[in-house]
Amino acid sequence: MSRRRRIYEGKAKILYEGPEPGTLVQFFKDDATAFNKKKHEIVEGKGVLNNRISEFIFTHMNRIGIPTHFLRRLNMREQLIREVEIIPLEVVIRNIAAGSLAERLGINEGEVLPRSIIEFYYKNDELNDPMVSEEHITAFGWATPQDIDDMMSLAIRVNDFLSGLFLGVGIQLVDFKIEMGRLYEGEMMRIVVADEISPDSCRLWDIQTQEKMDKDRFRRDMGGMLEAYREVARRLGIMNENDPKRPSGPVLVKSD
Ligand code: TMP
Ligand code: ASP
């Protein structure tokens, strides 16, 4: 078997050269890391779940005109994506106070924010992804003011879509992180959503019980990470093919 050229290896994914120019293969590993890899475990099956959850979300975003790098699923762990120039920023959107925001500003976890808040972090593991302002972003040339406007509009669209999607299956979208890239098509450049959206990169709370259904289970040593990811997939109607009782597509959960 000929070995594919590995383009990049991150903490949870590997990128390989794709079958055609301008494409890449994104492989989802089973590695769970937190606190910049100080905590690291192999969680068997996580890669498959994140591949399928992320595929589901990106497919639907493509369908409603939110541009993404996603092309199609290749197998249980791999997807075909467009090659983009990753903007070295992590964009965090928050609806409810949690995690570093709650800690930094002394707000109780769970408090609904007065409005959705967008934050930017400089993607650099050695520096621990420090938070940066628009001033830093433009001064250091990571993105232009126009790029920042585009990124913020895109982030708000993703937030609205994801909040509604999860609400429909009884899950509250507390916050999430996305990455974006520049896609060049001839003379044109568009900013698109890249990387992944999965319970690794979102905070998801069950609406009824407030139970955490995301990577905080791993970060905070709560156990049950894989079961929680499985439940997110099940509610979204993903990978229910083997269960004749389960409908395919999102399972509507009624809340009071
Ligand atoms: P934070 O509260 O730790 O800043 O995290 C905000 C959101 O961003 C949360 O949903 C988890 C996600 N996130 C990542 O996906 N990767 C990261 O490296 C960090 C720090 C947060
Ligand atoms: N993903 C980051 C890491 O592995 C941090 C986190 O999600 O908590 O370091």
mmCIF file of C-alpha atoms and ligand atoms in Angstrom:
data_model
loop_
_atom_site.group_PDB
_atom_site.id
_atom_site.type_symbol
_atom_site.label_atom_id
_atom_site.label_comp_id
_atom_site.label_asym_id
_atom_site.label_seq_id
_atom_site.Cartn_x
_atom_site.Cartn_y
_atom_site.Cartn_z
ATOM 1 C CA MET A 1 0.000 0.000 0.000
ATOM 2 C CA SER A 2 1.417 3.393 -0.878
ATOM 3 C CA ARG A 3 1.734 5.720 2.054
ATOM 4 C CA ARG A 4 -0.117 8.988 1.854
ATOM 5 C CA ARG A 5 1.779 12.157 2.459
ATOM 6 C CA ARG A 6 1.070 13.538 5.906
ATOM 7 C CA ILE A 7 0.654 17.297 5.757
ATOM 8 C CA TYR A 8 -0.005 18.102 9.414
ATOM 9 C CA GLU A 9 -0.612 16.305 12.693
ATOM 10 C CA GLY A 10 -2.504 18.027 15.488
ATOM 11 C CA LYS A 11 -3.669 16.835 18.889
ATOM 12 C CA ALA A 12 -6.861 15.183 17.680
ATOM 13 C CA LYS A 13 -6.536 15.007 13.888
ATOM 14 C CA ILE A 14 -4.143 14.292 11.043
ATOM 15 C CA LEU A 15 -4.294 15.917 7.620
ATOM 16 C CA TYR A 16 -3.156 13.917 4.596
ATOM 17 C CA GLU A 17 -2.725 14.932 1.004
ATOM 18 C CA GLY A 18 -6.065 14.514 -0.812
ATOM 19 C CA PRO A 19 -6.851 12.649 -4.047
ATOM 20 C CA GLU A 20 -7.091 15.852 -6.091
ATOM 21 C CA PRO A 21 -5.212 19.148 -5.940
ATOM 22 C CA GLY A 22 -6.806 21.513 -3.464
ATOM 23 C CA THR A 23 -8.187 18.709 -1.298
ATOM 24 C CA LEU A 24 -7.022 17.085 1.941
ATOM 25 C CA VAL A 25 -8.092 14.068 3.956
ATOM 26 C CA GLN A 26 -8.919 14.858 7.596
ATOM 27 C CA PHE A 27 -8.426 11.853 9.908
ATOM 28 C CA PHE A 28 -9.955 11.876 13.418
ATOM 29 C CA LYS A 29 -7.762 10.278 16.101
ATOM 30 C CA ASP A 30 -8.915 8.779 19.406
ATOM 31 C CA ASP A 31 -6.616 11.063 21.401
ATOM 32 C CA ALA A 32 -8.252 13.198 24.063
ATOM 33 C CA THR A 33 -6.104 16.082 25.284
ATOM 34 C CA ALA A 34 -6.671 19.070 27.518
ATOM 35 C CA PHE A 35 -4.660 21.872 29.031
ATOM 36 C CA ASN A 36 -2.291 21.891 26.085
ATOM 37 C CA LYS A 37 -1.629 18.165 26.222
ATOM 38 C CA LYS A 38 -0.752 18.082 29.934
ATOM 39 C CA LYS A 39 -3.685 15.670 30.149
ATOM 40 C CA HIS A 40 -3.717 13.002 27.450
ATOM 41 C CA GLU A 41 -5.622 9.750 27.043
ATOM 42 C CA ILE A 42 -6.723 7.485 24.240
ATOM 43 C CA VAL A 43 -10.508 7.221 24.236
ATOM 44 C CA GLU A 44 -11.346 4.417 21.859
ATOM 45 C CA GLY A 45 -14.150 5.390 19.523
ATOM 46 C CA LYS A 46 -13.966 9.155 20.057
ATOM 47 C CA GLY A 47 -12.500 9.750 16.593
ATOM 48 C CA VAL A 48 -15.377 7.957 14.898
ATOM 49 C CA LEU A 49 -17.975 9.894 16.905
ATOM 50 C CA ASN A 50 -16.346 13.274 16.253
ATOM 51 C CA ASN A 51 -15.937 12.504 12.557
ATOM 52 C CA ARG A 52 -19.642 11.703 12.229
ATOM 53 C CA ILE A 53 -20.914 14.549 14.444
ATOM 54 C CA SER A 54 -18.706 17.089 12.682
ATOM 55 C CA GLU A 55 -19.730 15.721 9.266
ATOM 56 C CA PHE A 56 -23.410 16.066 10.208
ATOM 57 C CA ILE A 57 -22.969 19.691 11.309
ATOM 58 C CA PHE A 58 -20.802 20.742 8.346
ATOM 59 C CA THR A 59 -23.130 19.054 5.827
ATOM 60 C CA HIS A 60 -26.082 21.000 7.196
ATOM 61 C CA MET A 61 -24.119 24.250 7.265
ATOM 62 C CA ASN A 62 -23.182 23.751 3.597
ATOM 63 C CA ARG A 63 -26.872 23.163 2.819
ATOM 64 C CA ILE A 64 -27.998 26.444 4.365
ATOM 65 C CA GLY A 65 -25.244 28.500 2.780
ATOM 66 C CA ILE A 66 -22.749 28.739 5.639
ATOM 67 C CA PRO A 67 -19.519 28.112 3.723
ATOM 68 C CA THR A 68 -17.248 25.355 5.079
ATOM 69 C CA HIS A 69 -14.229 23.336 3.984
ATOM 70 C CA PHE A 70 -16.186 20.061 4.123
ATOM 71 C CA LEU A 71 -16.683 18.009 0.947
ATOM 72 C CA ARG A 72 -17.736 14.486 1.972
ATOM 73 C CA ARG A 73 -17.246 11.557 4.306
ATOM 74 C CA LEU A 74 -14.690 8.983 3.167
ATOM 75 C CA ASN A 75 -15.069 6.421 5.958
ATOM 76 C CA MET A 76 -15.782 6.216 9.692
ATOM 77 C CA ARG A 77 -12.672 8.199 10.593
ATOM 78 C CA GLU A 78 -11.927 10.318 7.545
ATOM 79 C CA GLN A 79 -13.465 13.109 5.569
ATOM 80 C CA LEU A 80 -12.493 14.874 2.373
ATOM 81 C CA ILE A 81 -12.040 18.606 2.803
ATOM 82 C CA ARG A 82 -10.933 21.567 0.725
ATOM 83 C CA GLU A 83 -7.458 22.822 1.429
ATOM 84 C CA VAL A 84 -7.692 26.264 3.006
ATOM 85 C CA GLU A 85 -5.208 28.690 4.493
ATOM 86 C CA ILE A 86 -5.977 28.445 8.194
ATOM 87 C CA ILE A 87 -6.288 31.801 9.943
ATOM 88 C CA PRO A 88 -4.203 31.403 13.144
ATOM 89 C CA LEU A 89 -7.093 32.324 15.429
ATOM 90 C CA GLU A 90 -9.500 30.310 17.540
ATOM 91 C CA VAL A 91 -12.880 32.006 17.534
ATOM 92 C CA VAL A 92 -14.916 31.337 20.670
ATOM 93 C CA ILE A 93 -18.618 32.195 20.832
ATOM 94 C CA ARG A 94 -20.313 32.168 24.229
ATOM 95 C CA ASN A 95 -24.010 32.212 25.107
ATOM 96 C CA ILE A 96 -23.783 31.154 28.750
ATOM 97 C CA ALA A 97 -20.940 31.841 31.190
ATOM 98 C CA ALA A 98 -18.632 28.843 31.681
ATOM 99 C CA GLY A 99 -14.978 27.813 31.650
ATOM 100 C CA SER A 100 -12.350 30.511 31.289
ATOM 101 C CA LEU A 101 -14.874 33.371 31.007
ATOM 102 C CA ALA A 102 -16.583 32.412 34.269
ATOM 103 C CA GLU A 103 -13.195 32.130 35.955
ATOM 104 C CA ARG A 104 -11.640 35.288 34.505
ATOM 105 C CA LEU A 105 -14.580 37.589 35.220
ATOM 106 C CA GLY A 106 -15.937 35.897 38.341
ATOM 107 C CA ILE A 107 -19.318 35.035 36.829
ATOM 108 C CA ASN A 108 -21.187 31.943 37.999
ATOM 109 C CA GLU A 109 -21.151 29.087 35.508
ATOM 110 C CA GLY A 110 -24.583 28.812 33.934
ATOM 111 C CA GLU A 111 -25.451 32.505 33.936
ATOM 112 C CA VAL A 112 -27.009 33.498 30.613
ATOM 113 C CA LEU A 113 -24.904 36.250 29.039
ATOM 114 C CA PRO A 114 -26.576 39.582 28.126
ATOM 115 C CA ARG A 115 -25.703 38.793 24.521
ATOM 116 C CA SER A 116 -23.527 36.330 22.648
ATOM 117 C CA ILE A 117 -19.870 37.210 23.095
ATOM 118 C CA ILE A 118 -17.190 36.545 20.476
ATOM 119 C CA GLU A 119 -13.561 36.174 21.556
ATOM 120 C CA PHE A 120 -10.369 35.585 19.594
ATOM 121 C CA TYR A 121 -7.401 33.521 20.736
ATOM 122 C CA TYR A 122 -4.047 33.348 18.935
ATOM 123 C CA LYS A 123 -3.514 29.724 17.866
ATOM 124 C CA ASN A 124 -0.118 28.951 19.351
ATOM 125 C CA ASP A 125 0.405 25.972 21.670
ATOM 126 C CA GLU A 126 3.763 27.245 22.960
ATOM 127 C CA LEU A 127 2.025 30.376 24.213
ATOM 128 C CA ASN A 128 -1.061 28.467 25.404
ATOM 129 C CA ASP A 129 -3.400 30.133 22.882
ATOM 130 C CA PRO A 130 -3.512 33.611 24.469
ATOM 131 C CA MET A 131 -6.618 35.769 24.085
ATOM 132 C CA VAL A 132 -6.056 38.642 21.638
ATOM 133 C CA SER A 133 -8.008 41.722 20.596
ATOM 134 C CA GLU A 134 -8.793 43.038 17.120
ATOM 135 C CA GLU A 135 -5.906 45.468 17.621
ATOM 136 C CA HIS A 136 -3.419 42.583 17.962
ATOM 137 C CA ILE A 137 -4.976 40.717 15.039
ATOM 138 C CA THR A 138 -4.678 43.612 12.609
ATOM 139 C CA ALA A 139 -1.342 44.936 13.934
ATOM 140 C CA PHE A 140 0.344 41.547 13.525
ATOM 141 C CA GLY A 141 -1.351 40.885 10.185
ATOM 142 C CA TRP A 142 -3.170 37.684 11.160
ATOM 143 C CA ALA A 143 -6.355 39.059 9.561
ATOM 144 C CA THR A 144 -7.573 42.331 8.064
ATOM 145 C CA PRO A 145 -10.449 44.403 9.472
ATOM 146 C CA GLN A 146 -12.591 43.041 6.591
ATOM 147 C CA ASP A 147 -11.599 39.468 7.490
ATOM 148 C CA ILE A 148 -12.572 40.153 11.112
ATOM 149 C CA ASP A 149 -15.996 41.470 10.012
ATOM 150 C CA ASP A 150 -16.482 38.348 7.863
ATOM 151 C CA MET A 151 -15.353 36.065 10.691
ATOM 152 C CA MET A 152 -17.756 37.683 13.140
ATOM 153 C CA SER A 153 -20.745 37.408 10.784
ATOM 154 C CA LEU A 154 -19.848 33.791 10.071
ATOM 155 C CA ALA A 155 -19.462 33.062 13.788
ATOM 156 C CA ILE A 156 -22.923 34.514 14.515
ATOM 157 C CA ARG A 157 -24.522 32.439 11.745
ATOM 158 C CA VAL A 158 -22.848 29.283 13.052
ATOM 159 C CA ASN A 159 -23.997 30.123 16.588
ATOM 160 C CA ASP A 160 -27.604 30.667 15.501
ATOM 161 C CA PHE A 161 -27.648 27.455 13.488
ATOM 162 C CA LEU A 162 -25.991 25.332 16.188
ATOM 163 C CA SER A 163 -28.080 26.791 19.026
ATOM 164 C CA GLY A 164 -31.277 25.865 17.170
ATOM 165 C CA LEU A 165 -30.015 22.452 16.108
ATOM 166 C CA PHE A 166 -29.063 21.482 19.664
ATOM 167 C CA LEU A 167 -32.140 23.091 21.254
ATOM 168 C CA GLY A 168 -34.280 20.826 19.088
ATOM 169 C CA VAL A 169 -32.672 17.764 20.652
ATOM 170 C CA GLY A 170 -32.790 19.024 24.234
ATOM 171 C CA ILE A 171 -29.247 20.366 24.441
ATOM 172 C CA GLN A 172 -28.121 23.866 25.400
ATOM 173 C CA LEU A 173 -25.186 25.271 23.410
ATOM 174 C CA VAL A 174 -23.177 27.014 26.128
ATOM 175 C CA ASP A 175 -20.141 27.982 24.047
ATOM 176 C CA PHE A 176 -17.941 26.645 21.276
ATOM 177 C CA LYS A 177 -14.732 27.214 19.359
ATOM 178 C CA ILE A 178 -14.349 27.332 15.600
ATOM 179 C CA GLU A 179 -11.474 27.837 13.225
ATOM 180 C CA MET A 180 -11.725 29.476 9.850
ATOM 181 C CA GLY A 181 -9.665 29.425 6.687
ATOM 182 C CA ARG A 182 -9.243 31.353 3.476
ATOM 183 C CA LEU A 183 -10.480 29.503 0.420
ATOM 184 C CA TYR A 184 -9.047 30.765 -2.871
ATOM 185 C CA GLU A 185 -11.158 30.247 -5.994
ATOM 186 C CA GLY A 186 -9.455 31.976 -8.898
ATOM 187 C CA GLU A 187 -9.298 35.658 -8.078
ATOM 188 C CA MET A 188 -11.781 35.268 -5.256
ATOM 189 C CA MET A 189 -11.067 34.643 -1.586
ATOM 190 C CA ARG A 190 -13.756 33.520 0.840
ATOM 191 C CA ILE A 191 -13.513 32.822 4.541
ATOM 192 C CA VAL A 192 -15.010 29.427 5.391
ATOM 193 C CA VAL A 193 -15.505 27.379 8.549
ATOM 194 C CA ALA A 194 -12.723 24.770 8.843
ATOM 195 C CA ASP A 195 -11.389 22.203 11.341
ATOM 196 C CA GLU A 196 -14.201 20.446 13.236
ATOM 197 C CA ILE A 197 -17.279 21.100 15.355
ATOM 198 C CA SER A 198 -17.818 18.323 17.889
ATOM 199 C CA PRO A 199 -18.253 17.787 21.630
ATOM 200 C CA ASP A 200 -14.456 18.351 21.823
ATOM 201 C CA SER A 201 -14.930 21.976 20.785
ATOM 202 C CA CYS A 202 -18.354 22.825 22.257
ATOM 203 C CA ARG A 203 -19.893 22.983 25.714
ATOM 204 C CA LEU A 204 -23.196 21.123 25.550
ATOM 205 C CA TRP A 205 -25.544 20.797 28.529
ATOM 206 C CA ASP A 206 -28.666 18.677 28.718
ATOM 207 C CA ILE A 207 -31.577 21.101 29.026
ATOM 208 C CA GLN A 208 -33.493 19.021 31.561
ATOM 209 C CA THR A 209 -30.677 17.850 33.838
ATOM 210 C CA GLN A 210 -27.858 20.355 33.047
ATOM 211 C CA GLU A 211 -25.621 17.294 32.664
ATOM 212 C CA LYS A 212 -22.421 18.011 30.708
ATOM 213 C CA MET A 213 -22.257 16.223 27.355
ATOM 214 C CA ASP A 214 -18.847 17.473 26.146
ATOM 215 C CA LYS A 215 -15.092 17.446 26.733
ATOM 216 C CA ASP A 216 -15.482 19.032 30.175
ATOM 217 C CA ARG A 217 -16.220 15.462 31.332
ATOM 218 C CA PHE A 218 -12.598 14.678 30.451
ATOM 219 C CA ARG A 219 -11.068 18.037 31.489
ATOM 220 C CA ARG A 220 -12.757 17.816 34.899
ATOM 221 C CA ASP A 221 -12.256 14.051 35.438
ATOM 222 C CA MET A 222 -15.981 13.383 35.557
ATOM 223 C CA GLY A 223 -15.889 10.151 33.532
ATOM 224 C CA GLY A 224 -18.465 9.118 30.955
ATOM 225 C CA MET A 225 -16.994 11.137 28.093
ATOM 226 C CA LEU A 226 -17.578 8.571 25.376
ATOM 227 C CA GLU A 227 -21.115 7.812 26.574
ATOM 228 C CA ALA A 228 -21.904 11.535 26.490
ATOM 229 C CA TYR A 229 -20.562 11.920 22.918
ATOM 230 C CA ARG A 230 -22.576 8.848 21.922
ATOM 231 C CA GLU A 231 -25.718 10.397 23.368
ATOM 232 C CA VAL A 232 -25.114 13.635 21.408
ATOM 233 C CA ALA A 233 -24.772 11.550 18.231
ATOM 234 C CA ARG A 234 -27.873 9.519 19.068
ATOM 235 C CA ARG A 235 -30.000 12.605 19.648
ATOM 236 C CA LEU A 236 -28.826 14.104 16.360
ATOM 237 C CA GLY A 237 -29.902 10.871 14.670
ATOM 238 C CA ILE A 238 -26.341 9.927 13.695
ATOM 239 C CA MET A 239 -25.182 6.302 13.553
ATOM 240 C CA ASN A 240 -28.621 4.983 14.476
ATOM 241 C CA GLU A 241 -28.666 2.905 11.295
ATOM 242 C CA ASN A 242 -28.203 -0.341 13.222
ATOM 243 C CA ASP A 243 -31.069 0.346 15.556
ATOM 244 C CA PRO A 244 -34.427 -0.144 13.792
ATOM 245 C CA LYS A 245 -36.294 1.605 16.625
ATOM 246 C CA ARG A 246 -34.382 4.822 16.122
ATOM 247 C CA PRO A 247 -35.367 7.283 13.452
ATOM 248 C CA SER A 248 -32.586 8.678 11.294
ATOM 249 C CA GLY A 249 -32.267 12.459 11.619
ATOM 250 C CA PRO A 250 -32.592 14.589 14.724
ATOM 251 C CA VAL A 251 -34.798 13.232 17.507
ATOM 252 C CA LEU A 252 -37.093 15.987 18.748
ATOM 253 C CA VAL A 253 -36.871 16.357 22.522
ATOM 254 C CA LYS A 254 -39.687 18.374 24.065
ATOM 255 C CA SER A 255 -38.795 20.653 26.938
ATOM 256 C CA ASP A 256 -41.282 22.358 29.265
HETATM 257 P P1 TMP B 1 -12.777 28.133 27.552
HETATM 258 O O1 TMP B 1 -13.923 28.481 28.441
HETATM 259 O O2 TMP B 1 -11.832 27.133 28.142
HETATM 260 O O3 TMP B 1 -12.073 29.371 27.055
HETATM 261 O O4 TMP B 1 -13.386 27.420 26.252
HETATM 262 C C1 TMP B 1 -14.382 28.013 25.467
HETATM 263 C C2 TMP B 1 -14.879 27.028 24.411
HETATM 264 O O5 TMP B 1 -13.873 26.749 23.473
HETATM 265 C C3 TMP B 1 -15.300 25.679 24.984
HETATM 266 O O6 TMP B 1 -16.455 25.246 24.275
HETATM 267 C C4 TMP B 1 -14.158 24.762 24.674
HETATM 268 C C5 TMP B 1 -13.556 25.353 23.442
HETATM 269 N N1 TMP B 1 -12.091 25.221 23.395
HETATM 270 C C6 TMP B 1 -11.513 24.445 22.418
HETATM 271 O O7 TMP B 1 -12.198 23.848 21.585
HETATM 272 N N2 TMP B 1 -10.152 24.374 22.371
HETATM 273 C C7 TMP B 1 -9.342 25.005 23.251
HETATM 274 O O8 TMP B 1 -8.127 24.913 23.155
HETATM 275 C C8 TMP B 1 -9.968 25.804 24.277
HETATM 276 C C9 TMP B 1 -9.139 26.547 25.287
HETATM 277 C C10 TMP B 1 -11.334 25.885 24.297
HETATM 278 N N1 ASP B 2 -7.807 21.332 23.221
HETATM 279 C C1 ASP B 2 -6.860 21.969 24.076
HETATM 280 C C2 ASP B 2 -5.699 21.067 24.384
HETATM 281 O O1 ASP B 2 -5.689 19.920 24.075
HETATM 282 C C3 ASP B 2 -7.418 22.529 25.363
HETATM 283 C C4 ASP B 2 -8.793 22.158 25.790
HETATM 284 O O2 ASP B 2 -9.652 21.854 25.006
HETATM 285 O O3 ASP B 2 -9.038 22.232 27.017
HETATM 286 O O4 ASP B 2 -4.753 21.496 24.938
#
